[in-house]
């Protein structure tokens, strides 16, 4: 990262922190230009990279903020960028950048279900079948981009109206997030609503982007919990001195700092790899996702413990971060699944 970009990212981080402190709606986020940070200038975007999107994603995690920004900026914009240009794709990309629409990619966060197309030769278009069990922000979508296999096995994306699908909210432990099951039972898809990818490994790239976005969220969670714990243990006094001066508490905070520092380095490497599109992007993704998600749960759990009895109350807010970190751990690949992916990669060498 150049010095100029470091300064810009610092300004973007400060602006994001300030806006998120007020719990903004989607219109405010769109007016800030966040959906179009990575989009080309030709589509009214900021012509940036995933590195700028990652700054906002990290601040969203730090604030444990709700809303569909991760789904739109990390998944939908990323997917649209990998599709072959055309009037339908270009129109949707421009509308997404402007904040006029909220497209959500029906990508199963558990990766256990999938969609397929049949009857491509029908005069009224192909038919979409299948389901995705856990789709992030499914209920917030006004357009659903459904990755599917066409009759010859090629990966395509169907642009579908949510009204034509079955969307069921799924209860999850994290109240700041929304997930739903999306199902299609023979939904008609017109030829102009079917889009093809420009690259053969697009679905894997999209899933990796989603995993890195969750890792950014985890970094924000861990940083927020470390800051809150240091502030609390510096202020809370016992036996005439701050509890943070006790050796056991200091060592616990030092352990949290180590976890946050390592997480920050791994996430930065994964974000750079996503932005540059390098050959090691998949490995960097799995390293960041597996470590950051485990670290966020550990740091948030330690924060609850070091806040004493206050940490276990509803009012403390620590539980919000712990629940969000716990959900993050299972989205787009558990730490165990990503470590297994790395093991296979290095076993081949």
Coordinates of C-alpha atoms in Angstrom, one line a residue:
X1 CA 0.0 0.0 0.0
X2 CA 1.4 3.4 -0.9
X3 CA 1.5 6.3 1.6
X4 CA -1.1 8.2 -0.4
X5 CA -3.5 5.2 -0.2
X6 CA -2.8 4.8 3.5
X7 CA -3.8 8.4 4.1
X8 CA -7.0 7.9 2.0
X9 CA -7.9 4.7 3.8
X10 CA -7.5 6.5 7.1
X11 CA -9.9 9.2 6.0
X12 CA -12.3 6.7 4.7
X13 CA -12.1 4.7 8.0
X14 CA -12.8 7.9 10.0
X15 CA -15.8 8.8 7.8
X16 CA -17.2 5.3 8.0
X17 CA -16.8 5.2 11.8
X18 CA -18.6 8.5 12.1
X19 CA -21.5 7.5 9.8
X20 CA -22.0 4.1 11.4
X21 CA -22.2 5.6 14.8
X22 CA -25.6 7.0 13.8
X23 CA -27.0 3.7 12.6
X24 CA -27.5 4.9 9.0
X25 CA -30.2 3.5 6.6
X26 CA -29.4 2.2 3.1
X27 CA -30.0 5.7 1.5
X28 CA -27.4 7.3 3.7
X29 CA -24.9 4.5 2.9
X30 CA -25.6 4.9 -0.9
X31 CA -25.2 8.7 -0.6
X32 CA -21.8 8.1 1.0
X33 CA -20.8 6.3 -2.2
X34 CA -19.9 3.0 -0.5
X35 CA -21.7 0.6 -2.9
X36 CA -19.7 2.0 -5.8
X37 CA -16.2 2.1 -4.2
X38 CA -14.9 -0.7 -6.4
X39 CA -17.1 0.0 -9.5
X40 CA -15.5 1.5 -12.6
X41 CA -15.9 5.2 -13.2
X42 CA -17.9 4.4 -16.4
X43 CA -20.7 3.2 -14.1
X44 CA -20.4 6.2 -11.8
X45 CA -18.3 4.3 -9.3
X46 CA -15.2 5.4 -7.5
X47 CA -12.9 3.3 -9.6
X48 CA -11.2 1.8 -6.5
X49 CA -10.4 -1.7 -5.5
X50 CA -11.5 -4.3 -2.9
X51 CA -9.1 -2.6 -0.5
X52 CA -11.4 0.4 -0.1
X53 CA -14.4 -1.9 0.3
X54 CA -12.5 -3.8 3.0
X55 CA -12.0 -0.6 5.0
X56 CA -15.8 -0.1 5.3
X57 CA -16.3 -3.8 6.0
X58 CA -13.9 -3.7 8.9
X59 CA -15.7 -0.6 10.3
X60 CA -19.0 -2.3 9.9
X61 CA -17.7 -5.2 12.0
X62 CA -16.2 -2.8 14.6
X63 CA -19.7 -1.2 15.0
X64 CA -21.5 -4.6 14.7
X65 CA -23.7 -2.7 12.3
X66 CA -26.7 -4.3 10.6
X67 CA -27.6 -3.9 6.9
X68 CA -26.9 -5.4 3.5
X69 CA -23.7 -3.6 2.6
X70 CA -21.5 -6.7 2.8
X71 CA -23.9 -8.6 0.5
X72 CA -24.1 -5.8 -2.0
X73 CA -20.4 -4.5 -2.0
X74 CA -18.6 -7.8 -1.5
X75 CA -20.9 -10.3 -3.3
X76 CA -23.2 -8.5 -5.8
X77 CA -20.7 -5.9 -7.1
X78 CA -18.0 -8.7 -7.2
X79 CA -20.4 -11.0 -9.2
X80 CA -21.5 -8.3 -11.6
X81 CA -17.8 -7.4 -12.2
X82 CA -17.1 -11.0 -13.3
X83 CA -20.1 -11.2 -15.7
X84 CA -19.8 -10.6 -19.4
X85 CA -20.8 -7.0 -20.2
X86 CA -24.3 -6.5 -21.7
X87 CA -27.2 -4.1 -21.4
X88 CA -28.9 -6.1 -18.5
X89 CA -25.7 -6.4 -16.5
X90 CA -24.6 -2.8 -17.1
X91 CA -28.0 -1.4 -16.1
X92 CA -28.0 -3.4 -12.9
X93 CA -24.4 -2.4 -12.0
X94 CA -25.2 1.3 -12.5
X95 CA -28.4 1.0 -10.4
X96 CA -26.5 -0.8 -7.7
X97 CA -23.7 1.8 -7.6
X98 CA -26.4 4.6 -7.3
X99 CA -28.1 2.7 -4.4
X100 CA -31.3 2.5 -6.3
X101 CA -31.5 -1.3 -6.0
X102 CA -30.2 -3.9 -3.5
X103 CA -29.2 -7.0 -5.3
X104 CA -28.3 -10.1 -3.3
X105 CA -26.4 -13.2 -4.5
X106 CA -28.2 -16.4 -3.6
X107 CA -24.9 -18.1 -2.6
X108 CA -25.4 -20.6 0.2
X109 CA -23.2 -19.6 3.1
X110 CA -22.8 -23.3 4.0
X111 CA -22.2 -24.4 0.4
X112 CA -24.5 -27.4 0.7
X113 CA -27.2 -26.6 -1.9
X114 CA -27.2 -25.3 -5.4
X115 CA -29.4 -24.3 -8.3
X116 CA -29.7 -25.6 -11.9
X117 CA -31.4 -24.6 -15.1
X118 CA -33.5 -26.9 -17.3
X119 CA -35.3 -26.5 -20.6
X120 CA -33.1 -23.9 -22.1
X121 CA -34.8 -24.4 -25.5
X122 CA -38.3 -23.4 -24.3
X123 CA -39.8 -20.4 -26.0
X124 CA -40.5 -18.8 -22.6
X125 CA -37.0 -19.3 -21.3
X126 CA -35.3 -21.8 -19.0
X127 CA -36.6 -23.0 -15.7
X128 CA -34.7 -22.5 -12.4
X129 CA -34.7 -25.2 -9.8
X130 CA -32.9 -25.6 -6.4
X131 CA -32.3 -23.9 -3.1
X132 CA -29.7 -22.2 -1.0
X133 CA -30.1 -22.8 2.8
X134 CA -28.4 -19.7 4.2
X135 CA -28.4 -16.6 2.1
X136 CA -27.1 -13.4 3.7
X137 CA -29.6 -10.6 3.6
X138 CA -32.0 -12.5 1.4
X139 CA -35.0 -10.7 2.8
X140 CA -33.5 -7.3 2.0
X141 CA -33.1 -8.1 -1.7
X142 CA -35.1 -6.4 -4.5
X143 CA -33.1 -8.4 -7.1
X144 CA -31.7 -11.9 -6.6
X145 CA -28.6 -13.0 -8.6
X146 CA -28.8 -16.8 -8.6
X147 CA -25.6 -18.7 -9.6
X148 CA -26.8 -21.8 -11.4
X149 CA -25.6 -24.6 -13.7
X150 CA -27.2 -24.5 -17.1
X151 CA -28.1 -27.8 -18.9
X152 CA -24.5 -28.3 -20.2
X153 CA -23.0 -27.7 -16.8
X154 CA -21.7 -24.2 -17.4
X155 CA -22.0 -21.7 -14.5
X156 CA -24.3 -18.8 -15.2
X157 CA -26.2 -16.2 -13.2
X158 CA -29.9 -15.7 -13.3
X159 CA -31.3 -12.3 -12.5
X160 CA -34.6 -13.1 -10.7
X161 CA -37.3 -11.0 -9.1
X162 CA -37.6 -12.1 -5.4
X163 CA -41.3 -12.3 -5.8
X164 CA -40.8 -15.3 -8.1
X165 CA -38.8 -17.2 -5.4
X166 CA -39.6 -18.6 -2.0
X167 CA -37.6 -16.7 0.6
X168 CA -37.9 -17.8 4.3
X169 CA -36.2 -16.1 7.1
X170 CA -33.8 -18.3 9.1
X171 CA -33.4 -17.7 12.9
X172 CA -29.8 -17.2 13.8
X173 CA -28.0 -16.4 17.1
X174 CA -26.8 -13.0 15.8
X175 CA -29.6 -10.4 15.9
X176 CA -27.5 -8.0 13.8
X177 CA -27.6 -10.2 10.8
X178 CA -30.4 -11.5 8.5
X179 CA -30.2 -14.9 6.7
X180 CA -32.9 -16.7 4.7
X181 CA -33.5 -19.8 2.7
X182 CA -34.0 -19.1 -1.0
X183 CA -35.8 -21.7 -3.2
X184 CA -36.8 -21.9 -6.8
X185 CA -39.3 -24.4 -8.1
X186 CA -39.4 -24.1 -11.9
X187 CA -39.1 -20.3 -12.0
X188 CA -39.1 -19.1 -15.6
X189 CA -35.9 -17.1 -16.5
X190 CA -36.0 -15.1 -19.8
X191 CA -32.9 -15.3 -22.0
X192 CA -32.0 -11.6 -21.3
X193 CA -31.9 -12.3 -17.6
X194 CA -29.3 -15.0 -17.9
X195 CA -25.7 -13.8 -17.7
X196 CA -22.4 -15.7 -18.3
X197 CA -19.1 -15.3 -16.5
X198 CA -16.0 -13.9 -18.2
X199 CA -13.7 -16.3 -16.3
X200 CA -14.0 -20.1 -15.7
X201 CA -13.4 -20.0 -11.9
X202 CA -15.8 -17.2 -11.2
X203 CA -17.8 -19.0 -8.5
X204 CA -14.7 -19.9 -6.5
X205 CA -13.6 -16.3 -6.7
X206 CA -17.0 -15.0 -5.5
X207 CA -17.0 -17.4 -2.6
X208 CA -13.5 -16.3 -1.6
X209 CA -14.5 -12.7 -1.7
X210 CA -17.4 -13.5 0.6
X211 CA -15.0 -15.3 3.0
X212 CA -12.5 -12.4 3.0
X213 CA -15.4 -10.0 3.7
X214 CA -16.3 -12.0 6.7
X215 CA -12.7 -12.0 7.8
X216 CA -12.7 -8.2 7.6
X217 CA -15.8 -8.1 9.8
X218 CA -14.1 -10.4 12.3
X219 CA -11.1 -8.1 12.4
X220 CA -13.4 -5.2 13.3
X221 CA -15.1 -7.2 16.0
X222 CA -11.8 -8.2 17.6
X223 CA -10.4 -4.6 17.5
X224 CA -13.6 -3.3 19.1
X225 CA -13.5 -5.9 21.8
X226 CA -9.8 -5.2 22.6
X227 CA -10.4 -1.5 22.8
X228 CA -13.4 -1.8 25.0
X229 CA -11.7 -4.2 27.3
X230 CA -8.6 -2.1 27.7
X231 CA -10.8 1.0 28.4
X232 CA -12.9 -0.9 31.0
X233 CA -10.0 -2.5 32.9
X234 CA -8.2 0.8 32.9
X235 CA -11.2 2.6 34.5
X236 CA -12.5 -0.2 36.8
X237 CA -10.7 -0.1 40.2
X238 CA -10.3 -2.7 42.9
X239 CA -8.2 -2.6 46.1
X240 CA -7.4 1.1 45.1
X241 CA -5.9 0.4 41.7
X242 CA -7.2 -0.3 38.1
X243 CA -8.0 -4.0 37.6
X244 CA -6.0 -3.7 34.4
X245 CA -2.8 -3.4 36.5
X246 CA -3.2 -6.9 37.8
X247 CA -0.9 -9.4 36.1
X248 CA -3.6 -11.9 35.1
X249 CA -5.6 -9.2 33.5
X250 CA -2.6 -7.6 31.7
X251 CA -1.5 -11.0 30.3
X252 CA -5.0 -11.7 29.1
X253 CA -5.1 -8.3 27.3
X254 CA -1.7 -9.0 25.8
X255 CA -3.0 -12.3 24.4
X256 CA -5.9 -10.5 22.9
X257 CA -3.5 -7.9 21.3
X258 CA -1.4 -10.7 19.8
X259 CA -4.5 -12.3 18.3
X260 CA -5.7 -9.0 16.8
X261 CA -2.2 -8.2 15.4
X262 CA -1.9 -11.5 13.6
X263 CA -5.4 -11.2 12.4
X264 CA -4.7 -7.7 11.0
X265 CA -1.7 -9.0 9.0
X266 CA -3.5 -12.0 7.6
X267 CA -6.6 -10.0 6.6
X268 CA -4.4 -7.3 5.0
X269 CA -2.7 -10.0 2.9
X270 CA -6.0 -11.5 1.8
X271 CA -7.4 -8.1 0.9
X272 CA -4.3 -7.2 -1.2
X273 CA -4.6 -10.6 -2.9
X274 CA -8.3 -10.0 -3.7
X275 CA -7.5 -6.5 -5.0
X276 CA -4.6 -7.6 -7.1
X277 CA -6.1 -10.9 -8.3
X278 CA -2.8 -12.7 -7.6
X279 CA -2.3 -16.5 -7.9
X280 CA -2.1 -16.9 -4.1
X281 CA -5.5 -15.2 -3.5
X282 CA -7.2 -18.5 -2.5
X283 CA -4.5 -19.4 0.0
X284 CA -4.5 -15.9 1.5
X285 CA -8.3 -16.1 1.8
X286 CA -8.3 -19.4 3.7
X287 CA -5.5 -18.2 6.0
X288 CA -7.3 -15.0 6.9
X289 CA -10.8 -16.6 7.2
X290 CA -9.7 -19.6 9.4
X291 CA -7.6 -17.4 11.7
X292 CA -9.7 -14.3 11.9
X293 CA -13.0 -16.1 12.7
X294 CA -11.4 -18.2 15.4
X295 CA -9.6 -15.2 16.9
X296 CA -12.8 -13.0 16.9
X297 CA -14.7 -15.6 19.0
X298 CA -11.8 -16.0 21.4
X299 CA -11.2 -12.2 21.8
X300 CA -14.9 -11.5 22.3
X301 CA -15.2 -14.3 24.8
X302 CA -12.1 -13.0 26.7
X303 CA -13.7 -9.5 26.6
X304 CA -16.8 -10.8 28.3
X305 CA -14.7 -12.5 30.9
X306 CA -12.6 -9.5 31.7
X307 CA -15.6 -7.2 32.0
X308 CA -16.5 -9.3 35.0
X309 CA -20.2 -9.5 36.0
X310 CA -20.9 -6.5 33.8
X311 CA -19.8 -8.4 30.7
X312 CA -22.6 -11.0 31.1
X313 CA -25.4 -8.4 31.3
X314 CA -27.6 -7.4 28.4
X315 CA -26.6 -3.8 28.8
X316 CA -22.9 -4.3 28.3
X317 CA -23.3 -5.1 24.6
X318 CA -20.4 -7.6 24.6
X319 CA -22.8 -10.4 23.8
X320 CA -23.7 -8.6 20.5
X321 CA -20.1 -9.0 19.3
X322 CA -19.7 -12.5 20.7
X323 CA -22.9 -13.7 18.8
X324 CA -21.8 -12.0 15.6
X325 CA -18.3 -13.6 15.8
X326 CA -19.9 -17.0 16.5
X327 CA -22.1 -16.7 13.3
X328 CA -19.2 -15.4 11.2
X329 CA -17.2 -18.5 12.1
X330 CA -19.7 -20.7 10.2
X331 CA -20.3 -18.4 7.1
X332 CA -18.6 -19.3 3.8
X333 CA -16.4 -22.0 5.3
X334 CA -15.6 -22.9 8.9
X335 CA -12.0 -22.5 10.2
X336 CA -11.7 -26.3 9.9
X337 CA -12.8 -26.3 6.3
X338 CA -10.4 -23.6 5.3
X339 CA -7.5 -25.2 7.1
X340 CA -8.4 -28.5 5.3
X341 CA -8.3 -26.5 2.0
X342 CA -4.8 -25.2 2.9
X343 CA -3.6 -28.7 3.8
X344 CA -4.6 -30.1 0.4
X345 CA -2.9 -27.2 -1.3
X346 CA 0.4 -27.8 0.5
X347 CA 0.2 -31.6 0.4
X348 CA 0.4 -31.3 -3.4
X349 CA 3.7 -29.5 -3.3

